[in-house]
Short mmCIF file of C-alpha atoms in Angstrom, two decimals:
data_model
loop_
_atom_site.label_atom_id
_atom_site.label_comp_id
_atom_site.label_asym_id
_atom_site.label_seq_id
_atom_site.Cartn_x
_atom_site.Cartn_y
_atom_site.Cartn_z
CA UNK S 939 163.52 141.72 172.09
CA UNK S 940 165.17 144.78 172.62
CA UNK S 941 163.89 146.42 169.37
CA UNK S 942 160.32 145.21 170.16
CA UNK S 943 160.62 146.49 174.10
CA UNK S 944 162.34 149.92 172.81
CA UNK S 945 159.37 150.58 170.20
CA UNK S 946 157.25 149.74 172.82
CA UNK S 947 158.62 152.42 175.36
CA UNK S 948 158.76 154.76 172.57
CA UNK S 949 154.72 154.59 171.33
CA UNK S 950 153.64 154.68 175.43
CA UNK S 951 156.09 158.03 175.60
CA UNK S 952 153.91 159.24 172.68
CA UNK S 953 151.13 158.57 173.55
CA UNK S 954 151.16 159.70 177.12
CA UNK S 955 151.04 155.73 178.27
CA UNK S 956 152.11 155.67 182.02
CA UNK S 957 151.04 152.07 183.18
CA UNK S 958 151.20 149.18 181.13
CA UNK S 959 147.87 146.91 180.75
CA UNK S 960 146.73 143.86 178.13
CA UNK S 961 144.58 146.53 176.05
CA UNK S 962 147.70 148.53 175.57
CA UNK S 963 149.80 145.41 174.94
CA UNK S 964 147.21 144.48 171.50
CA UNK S 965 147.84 148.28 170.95
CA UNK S 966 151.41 147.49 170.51
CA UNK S 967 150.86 144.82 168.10
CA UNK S 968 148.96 146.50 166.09
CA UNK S 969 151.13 149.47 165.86
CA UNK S 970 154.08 147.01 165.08
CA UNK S 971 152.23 145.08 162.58
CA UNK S 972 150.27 147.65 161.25
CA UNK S 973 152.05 151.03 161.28
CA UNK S 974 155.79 150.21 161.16
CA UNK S 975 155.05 147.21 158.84
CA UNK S 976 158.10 145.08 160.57
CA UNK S 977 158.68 141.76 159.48
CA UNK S 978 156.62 138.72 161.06
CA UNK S 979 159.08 137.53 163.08
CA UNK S 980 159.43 140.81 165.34
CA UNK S 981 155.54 140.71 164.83
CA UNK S 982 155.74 137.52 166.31
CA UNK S 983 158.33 138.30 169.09
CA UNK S 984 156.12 141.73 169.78
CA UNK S 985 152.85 138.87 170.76
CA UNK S 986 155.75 136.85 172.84
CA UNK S 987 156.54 139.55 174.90
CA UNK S 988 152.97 140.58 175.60
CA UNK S 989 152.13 137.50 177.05
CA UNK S 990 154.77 137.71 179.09
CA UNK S 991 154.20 141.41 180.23
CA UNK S 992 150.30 140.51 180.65
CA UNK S 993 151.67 137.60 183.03
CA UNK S 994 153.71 140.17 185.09
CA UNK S 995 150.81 142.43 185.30
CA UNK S 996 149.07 139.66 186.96
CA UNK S 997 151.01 139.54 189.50
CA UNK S 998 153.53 136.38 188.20
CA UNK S 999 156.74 137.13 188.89
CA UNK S 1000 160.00 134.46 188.06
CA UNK S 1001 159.73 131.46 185.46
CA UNK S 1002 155.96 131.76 186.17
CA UNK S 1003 155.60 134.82 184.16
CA UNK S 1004 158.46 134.84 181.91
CA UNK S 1005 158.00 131.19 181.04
CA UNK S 1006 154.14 130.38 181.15
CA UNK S 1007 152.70 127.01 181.87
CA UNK S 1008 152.04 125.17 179.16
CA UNK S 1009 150.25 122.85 181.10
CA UNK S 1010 147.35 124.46 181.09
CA UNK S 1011 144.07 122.49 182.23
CA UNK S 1012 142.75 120.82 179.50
CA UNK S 1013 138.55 119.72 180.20
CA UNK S 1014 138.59 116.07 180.02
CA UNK S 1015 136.01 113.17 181.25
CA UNK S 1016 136.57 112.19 184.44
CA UNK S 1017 137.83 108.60 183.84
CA UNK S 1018 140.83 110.32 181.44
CA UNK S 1019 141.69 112.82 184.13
CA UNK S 1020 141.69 110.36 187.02
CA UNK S 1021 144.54 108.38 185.04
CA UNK S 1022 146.60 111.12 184.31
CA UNK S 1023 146.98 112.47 187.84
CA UNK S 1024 147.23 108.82 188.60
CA UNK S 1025 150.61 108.87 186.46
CA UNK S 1026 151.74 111.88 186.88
CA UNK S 1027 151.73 111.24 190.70
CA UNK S 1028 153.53 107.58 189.69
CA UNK S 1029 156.28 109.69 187.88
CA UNK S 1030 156.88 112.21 190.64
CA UNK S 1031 157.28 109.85 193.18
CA UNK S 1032 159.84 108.13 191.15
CA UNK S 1033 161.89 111.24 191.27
CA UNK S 1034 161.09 113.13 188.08
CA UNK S 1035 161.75 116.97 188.16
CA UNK S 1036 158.89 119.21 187.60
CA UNK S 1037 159.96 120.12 184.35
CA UNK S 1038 159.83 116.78 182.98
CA UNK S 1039 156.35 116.06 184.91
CA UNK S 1040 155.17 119.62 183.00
CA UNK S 1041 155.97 118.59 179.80
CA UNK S 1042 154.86 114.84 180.65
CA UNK S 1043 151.56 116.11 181.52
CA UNK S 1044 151.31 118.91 178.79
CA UNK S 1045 151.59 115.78 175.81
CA UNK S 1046 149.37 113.66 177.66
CA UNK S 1047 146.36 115.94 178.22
CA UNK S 1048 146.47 117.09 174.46
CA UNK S 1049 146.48 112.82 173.96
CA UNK S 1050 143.58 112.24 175.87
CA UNK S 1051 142.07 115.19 174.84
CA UNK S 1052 142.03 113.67 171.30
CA UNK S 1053 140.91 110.62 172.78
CA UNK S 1054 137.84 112.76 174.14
CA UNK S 1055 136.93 114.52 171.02
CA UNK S 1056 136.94 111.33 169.01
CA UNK S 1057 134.47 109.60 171.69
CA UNK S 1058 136.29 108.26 174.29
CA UNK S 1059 134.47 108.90 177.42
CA UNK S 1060 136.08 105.92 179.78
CA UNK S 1061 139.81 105.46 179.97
CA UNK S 1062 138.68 101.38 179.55
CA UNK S 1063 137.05 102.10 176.42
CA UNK S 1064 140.23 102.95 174.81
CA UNK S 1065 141.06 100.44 171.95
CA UNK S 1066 144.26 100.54 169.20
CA UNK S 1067 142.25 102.05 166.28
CA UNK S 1068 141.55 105.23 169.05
CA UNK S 1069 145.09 105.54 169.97
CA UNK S 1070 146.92 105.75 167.05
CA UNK S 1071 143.84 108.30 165.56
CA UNK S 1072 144.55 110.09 168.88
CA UNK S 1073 148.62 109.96 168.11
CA UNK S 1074 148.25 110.86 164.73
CA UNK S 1075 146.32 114.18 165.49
CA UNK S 1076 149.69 115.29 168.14
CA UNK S 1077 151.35 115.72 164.92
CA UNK S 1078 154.62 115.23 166.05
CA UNK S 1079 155.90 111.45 166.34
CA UNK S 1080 158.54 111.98 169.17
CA UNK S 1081 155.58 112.44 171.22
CA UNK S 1082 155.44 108.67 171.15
CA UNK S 1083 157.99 108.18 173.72
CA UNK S 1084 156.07 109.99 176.25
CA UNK S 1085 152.75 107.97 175.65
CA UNK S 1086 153.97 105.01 175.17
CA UNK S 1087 154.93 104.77 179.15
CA UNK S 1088 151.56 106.60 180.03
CA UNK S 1089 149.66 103.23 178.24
CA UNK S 1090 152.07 100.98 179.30
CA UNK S 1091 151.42 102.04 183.26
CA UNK S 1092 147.93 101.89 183.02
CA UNK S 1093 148.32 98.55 181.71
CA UNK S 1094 150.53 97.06 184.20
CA UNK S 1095 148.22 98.75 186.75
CA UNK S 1096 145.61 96.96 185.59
CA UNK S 1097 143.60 99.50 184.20
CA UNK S 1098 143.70 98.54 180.49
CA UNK S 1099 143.13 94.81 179.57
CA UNK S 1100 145.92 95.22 177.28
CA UNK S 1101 149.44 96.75 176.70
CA UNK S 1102 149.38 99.00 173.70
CA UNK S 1103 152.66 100.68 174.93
CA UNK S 1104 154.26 98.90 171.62
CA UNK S 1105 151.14 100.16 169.09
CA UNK S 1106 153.55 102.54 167.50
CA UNK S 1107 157.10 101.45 166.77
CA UNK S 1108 159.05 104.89 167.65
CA UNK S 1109 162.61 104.99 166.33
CA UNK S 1110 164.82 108.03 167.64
CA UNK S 1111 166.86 109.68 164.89
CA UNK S 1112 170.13 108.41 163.97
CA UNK S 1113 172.49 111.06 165.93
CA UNK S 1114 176.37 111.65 165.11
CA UNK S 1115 178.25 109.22 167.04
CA UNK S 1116 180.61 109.84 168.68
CA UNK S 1117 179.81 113.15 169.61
CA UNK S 1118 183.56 113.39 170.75
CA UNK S 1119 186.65 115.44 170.79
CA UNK S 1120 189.98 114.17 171.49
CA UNK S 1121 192.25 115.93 174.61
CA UNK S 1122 194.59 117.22 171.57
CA UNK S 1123 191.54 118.83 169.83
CA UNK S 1124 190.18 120.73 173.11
CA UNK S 1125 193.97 122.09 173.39
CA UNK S 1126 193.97 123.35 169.97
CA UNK S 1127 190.43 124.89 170.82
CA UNK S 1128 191.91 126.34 173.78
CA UNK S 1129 195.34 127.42 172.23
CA UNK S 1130 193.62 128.80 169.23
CA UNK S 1131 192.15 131.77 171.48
CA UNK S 1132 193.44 134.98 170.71
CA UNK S 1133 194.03 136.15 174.94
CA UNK S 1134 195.22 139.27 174.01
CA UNK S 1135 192.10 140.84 173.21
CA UNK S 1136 189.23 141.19 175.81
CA UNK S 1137 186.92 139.01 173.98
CA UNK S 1138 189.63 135.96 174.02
CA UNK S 1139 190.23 137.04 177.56
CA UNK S 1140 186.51 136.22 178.77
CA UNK S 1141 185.80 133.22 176.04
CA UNK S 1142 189.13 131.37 177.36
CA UNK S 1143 187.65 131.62 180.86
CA UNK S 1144 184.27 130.05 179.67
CA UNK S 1145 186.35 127.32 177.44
CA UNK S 1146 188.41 125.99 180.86
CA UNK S 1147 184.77 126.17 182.63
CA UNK S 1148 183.51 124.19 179.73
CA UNK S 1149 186.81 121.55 179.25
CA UNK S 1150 187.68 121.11 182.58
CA UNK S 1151 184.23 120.72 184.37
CA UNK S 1152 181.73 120.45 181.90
CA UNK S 1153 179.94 122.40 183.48
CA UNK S 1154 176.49 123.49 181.01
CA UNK S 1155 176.58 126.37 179.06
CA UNK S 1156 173.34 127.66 180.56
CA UNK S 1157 174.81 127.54 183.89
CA UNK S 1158 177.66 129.12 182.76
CA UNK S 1159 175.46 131.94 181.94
CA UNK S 1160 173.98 131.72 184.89
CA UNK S 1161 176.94 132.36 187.34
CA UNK S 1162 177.27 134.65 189.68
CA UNK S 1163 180.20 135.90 192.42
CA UNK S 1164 178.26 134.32 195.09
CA UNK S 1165 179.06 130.67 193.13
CA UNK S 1166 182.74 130.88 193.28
CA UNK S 1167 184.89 131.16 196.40
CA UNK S 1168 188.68 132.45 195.55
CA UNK S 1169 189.56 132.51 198.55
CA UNK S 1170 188.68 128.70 199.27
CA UNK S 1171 189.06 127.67 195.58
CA UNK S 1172 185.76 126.11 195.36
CA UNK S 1173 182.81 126.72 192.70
CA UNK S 1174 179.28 125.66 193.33
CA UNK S 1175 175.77 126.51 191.94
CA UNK S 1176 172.09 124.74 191.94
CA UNK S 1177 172.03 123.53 188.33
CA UNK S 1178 169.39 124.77 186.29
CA UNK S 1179 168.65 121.43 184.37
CA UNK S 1180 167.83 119.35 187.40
CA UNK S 1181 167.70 121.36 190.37
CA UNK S 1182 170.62 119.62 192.16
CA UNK S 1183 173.51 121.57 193.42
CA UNK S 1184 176.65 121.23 192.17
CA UNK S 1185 180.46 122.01 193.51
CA UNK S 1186 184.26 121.32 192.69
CA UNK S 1187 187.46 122.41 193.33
CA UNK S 1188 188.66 125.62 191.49
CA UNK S 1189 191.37 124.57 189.61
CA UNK S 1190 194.27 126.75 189.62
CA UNK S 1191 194.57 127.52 185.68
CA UNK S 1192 190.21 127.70 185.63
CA UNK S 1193 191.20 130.45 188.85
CA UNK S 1194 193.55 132.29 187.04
CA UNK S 1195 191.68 132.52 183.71
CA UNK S 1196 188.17 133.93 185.71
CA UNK S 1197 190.27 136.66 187.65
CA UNK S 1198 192.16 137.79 184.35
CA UNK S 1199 188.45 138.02 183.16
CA UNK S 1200 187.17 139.67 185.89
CA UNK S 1201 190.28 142.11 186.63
CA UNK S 1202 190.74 142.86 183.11
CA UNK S 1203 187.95 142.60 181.16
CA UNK S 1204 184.44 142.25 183.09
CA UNK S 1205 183.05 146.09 182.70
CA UNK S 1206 181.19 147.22 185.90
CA UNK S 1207 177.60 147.30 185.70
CA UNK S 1208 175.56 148.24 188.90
CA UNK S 1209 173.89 145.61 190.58
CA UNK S 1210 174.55 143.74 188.01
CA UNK S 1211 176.18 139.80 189.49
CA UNK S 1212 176.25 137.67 187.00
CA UNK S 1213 180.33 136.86 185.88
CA UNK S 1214 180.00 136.73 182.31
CA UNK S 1215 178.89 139.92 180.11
CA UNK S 1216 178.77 141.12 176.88
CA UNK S 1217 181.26 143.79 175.73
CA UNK S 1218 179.82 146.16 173.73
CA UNK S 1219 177.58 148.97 175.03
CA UNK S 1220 175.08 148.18 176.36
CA UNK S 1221 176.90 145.55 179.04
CA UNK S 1222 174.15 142.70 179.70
CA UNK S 1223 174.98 138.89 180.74
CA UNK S 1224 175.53 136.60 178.15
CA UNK S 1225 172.95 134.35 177.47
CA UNK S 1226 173.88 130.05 176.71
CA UNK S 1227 173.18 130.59 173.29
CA UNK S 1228 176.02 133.13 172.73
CA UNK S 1229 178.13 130.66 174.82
CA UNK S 1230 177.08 127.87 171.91
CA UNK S 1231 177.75 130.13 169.17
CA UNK S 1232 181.39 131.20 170.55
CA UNK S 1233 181.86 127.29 170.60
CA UNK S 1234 181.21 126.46 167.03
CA UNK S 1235 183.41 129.73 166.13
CA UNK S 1236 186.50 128.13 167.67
CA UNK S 1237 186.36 125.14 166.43
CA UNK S 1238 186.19 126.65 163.01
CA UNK S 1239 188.94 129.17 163.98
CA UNK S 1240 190.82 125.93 165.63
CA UNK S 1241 190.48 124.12 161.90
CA UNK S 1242 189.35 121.08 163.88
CA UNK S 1243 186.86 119.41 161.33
CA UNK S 1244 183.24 118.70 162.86
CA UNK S 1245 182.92 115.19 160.35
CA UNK S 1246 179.18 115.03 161.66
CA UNK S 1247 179.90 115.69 165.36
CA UNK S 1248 178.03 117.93 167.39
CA UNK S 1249 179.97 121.51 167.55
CA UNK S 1250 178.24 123.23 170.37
CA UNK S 1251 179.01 123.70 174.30
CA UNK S 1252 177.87 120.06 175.03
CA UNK S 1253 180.32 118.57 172.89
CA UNK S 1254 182.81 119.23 176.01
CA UNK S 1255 180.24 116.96 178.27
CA UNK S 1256 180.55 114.15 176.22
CA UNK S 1257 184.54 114.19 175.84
CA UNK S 1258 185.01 114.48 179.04
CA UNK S 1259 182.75 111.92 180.12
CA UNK S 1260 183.71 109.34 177.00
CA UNK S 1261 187.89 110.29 177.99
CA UNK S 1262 187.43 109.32 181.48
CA UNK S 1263 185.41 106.33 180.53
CA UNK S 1264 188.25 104.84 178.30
CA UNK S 1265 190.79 106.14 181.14
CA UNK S 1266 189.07 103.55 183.19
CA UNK S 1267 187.56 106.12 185.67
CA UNK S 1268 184.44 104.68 186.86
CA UNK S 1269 180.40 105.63 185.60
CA UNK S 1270 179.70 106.90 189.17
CA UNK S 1271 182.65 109.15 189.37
CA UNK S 1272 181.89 110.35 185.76
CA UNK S 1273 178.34 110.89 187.21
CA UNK S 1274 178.98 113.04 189.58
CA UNK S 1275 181.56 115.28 187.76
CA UNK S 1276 178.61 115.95 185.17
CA UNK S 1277 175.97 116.35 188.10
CA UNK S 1278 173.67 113.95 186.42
CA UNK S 1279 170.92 112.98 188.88
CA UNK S 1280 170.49 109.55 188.12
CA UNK S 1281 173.43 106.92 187.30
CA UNK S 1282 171.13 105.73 183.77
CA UNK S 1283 172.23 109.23 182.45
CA UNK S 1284 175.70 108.33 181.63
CA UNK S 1285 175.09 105.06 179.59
CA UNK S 1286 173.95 107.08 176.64
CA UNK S 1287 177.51 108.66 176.67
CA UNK S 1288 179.74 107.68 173.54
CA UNK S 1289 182.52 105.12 174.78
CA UNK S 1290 180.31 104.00 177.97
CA UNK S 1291 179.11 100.94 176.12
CA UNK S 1292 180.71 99.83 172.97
CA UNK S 1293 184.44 100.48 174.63
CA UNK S 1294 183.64 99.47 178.19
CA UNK S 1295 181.92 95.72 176.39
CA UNK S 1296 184.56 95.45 174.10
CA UNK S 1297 187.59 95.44 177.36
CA UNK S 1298 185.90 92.17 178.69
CA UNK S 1299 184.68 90.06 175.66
CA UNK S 1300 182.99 86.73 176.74
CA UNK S 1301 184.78 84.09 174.83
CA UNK S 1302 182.05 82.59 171.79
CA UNK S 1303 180.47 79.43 172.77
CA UNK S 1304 181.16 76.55 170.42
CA UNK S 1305 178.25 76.11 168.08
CA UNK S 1306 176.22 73.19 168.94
CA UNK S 1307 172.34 71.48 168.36
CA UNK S 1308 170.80 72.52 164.92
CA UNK S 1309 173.58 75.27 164.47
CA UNK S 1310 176.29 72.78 164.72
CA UNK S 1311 174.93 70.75 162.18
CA UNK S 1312 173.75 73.20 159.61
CA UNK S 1313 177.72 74.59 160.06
CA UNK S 1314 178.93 70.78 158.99
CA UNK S 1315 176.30 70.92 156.07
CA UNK S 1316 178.10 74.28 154.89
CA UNK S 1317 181.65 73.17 154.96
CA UNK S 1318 180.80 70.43 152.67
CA UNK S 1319 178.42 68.16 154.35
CA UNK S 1320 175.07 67.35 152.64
CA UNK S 1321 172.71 70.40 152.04
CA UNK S 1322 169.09 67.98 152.42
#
């Protein structure tokens, strides 16, 4: 981006450019694609950014403009459109975050859009050979999950006759389990950090954050001196993911680590708030992704073998949450150390099932009936 918005800055100064406007912004593409001949992925990053600055120019401003709506309107018949809003009003009054209801509502206009283009006028005229044609043309089959609820409410809402939520058998990937790193392999992580150096300095600082709380990387990111109190020891910030604030004690070696950052370390960049920085010139906050990348680079450095298991910043969310788990601390406390919104959040952790089942086994029934018998046939008994 900062290639793209440099070479941008650079053909405006040459060509006498003072304000910024769409016509100028396919100017810039051109010049990129067709003058400097760069490759098609800055090509591609110059048409990014021109949305984005055409969005600004319209007077967006925030996640608006810099993120778009992909939700944009799609035409549909009447019938389809009254039974998405119907839905998407369902889901928000069950407490879904407008994220999720964007990208609920993005998939399931594109849906029924197929649904429209192959006929379907009435949202009762819908039958299984039309749904799965519709499906099919998404193109993507994780899409499933979001329209199999969509069919399955308008079923048990009695607008469809039938329930067609279980038309398409979705199966989620198999994921590395258990996405889980012992409390000796997050000390070698953190002991493997080289603190003399300025880089070590600042990454050990994000590491405790990361161990200790488990806190997100993009919130890490996102912090600023207005979310941590020194002088009280307490850290708090609205989380990004679900909108819900957050706070906790500052412990005393997560303290000392952020003020050896920020005494030592942190350059000084005007008006500038945000706690963690890059530090080479030019000093600009650190993004998550550089937070994910530092991750996998210590465990590598650590010599801590990855066997499958996830190796990025959320790996420390799922240790902590699967250690407390086996140390008998309860879901709801684990809850609310992670911030989830919702107590159904933690039973996808690693160790909040399996281990938690396996501490009170029900003793096995004695067989009995049909089993029973079949058993005596088996050890010996007669087999007709």
């Amino acid at each position: 981006m900062d290639f793209i918005l440099k070479t941008f800055a650079a053909y405006m100064d040459a060509n006498a450019l003072d304000e910024y406007t769409p016509e100028i912004g396919d100017r810039l593409i051109q010049y990129c694609e067709q003058e400097l001949k760069v490759c098609p992925s800055r090509v591609s990053r110059a048409k990014v950014i021109v949305r984005k600055l055409n969005r600004l120019q319209q007077g967006l401003d925030g996640r608006d403009a810099l993120w778009g709506d992909r939700t944009a309107a799609v035409n549909l018949p009447s019938s389809l459109s009254q039974s998405l809003d119907m839905y998407i009003s369902y889901c928000r009054s069950n407490g879904n975050k407008q994220t999720t209801l964007h990208y609920k509502q993005w998939i399931l206009s594109k849906f029924l859009g197929n649904l429209s283009a192959l006929g379907c006028e009435d949202i009762r005229d819908i039958s299984g050979q039309l749904i799965q044609k519709a499906f099919l043309q998404l193109g993507f089959s994780r899409y499933w999950e979001r329209v199999a609820p969509f069919l399955r409410f308008l079923f048990e809402h009695g607008t469809l006759g039938r329930d067609y939520s279980k038309l398409v058998q979705y199966r989620r990937k198999n994921e590395p389990q258990p996405t889980v790193y012992t409390t000796d392999e997050i000390s070698a992580i953190e002991d493997s950090i080289d603190r003399t150096t300025p880089v070590g300095i600042r990454n050990f600082a994000i590491v405790l954050l990361l161990s200790r709380y488990g806190i997100r990387s993009r919130d890490i990111a996102a912090l600023t001196f207005e979310n941590i109190n020194f002088t009280d020891n307490r850290i708090h910030f609205i989380q990004q993911k679900t909108g819900d604030p957050w706070e906790s004690e500052l412990l005393p070696e997560a303290k000392e680590a952020l003020l050896d950052y920020i005494n030592k370390v942190r350059p000084e960049v005007e008006g500038c708030q945000q706690i963690f920085m890059t530090l080479v010139i030019p000093y600009t906050p650190m993004d998550y992704g550089a937070i994910n990348t530092m991750v996998g680079m210590l465990l590598k450095n650590a010599g801590i073998p990855i066997n499958g298991r996830r190796h990025g910043s959320r790996a420390f969310r799922s240790s902590i949450a699967s250690n407390m788990i086996n140390d008998n601390v309860s879901t709801e406390v684990v809850r609310r150390v992670l911030g989830h919104g919702t107590k159904h959040a933690i039973r996808l952790m690693p160790g909040s099932t399996s281990r938690a089942c396996g501490s009170a086994p029900l003793e096995v029934p004695a067989p009995s009936g049909s089993f029973a018998e079949l058993l005596s046939r088996k050890d010996g008994g007669s087999s007709v």
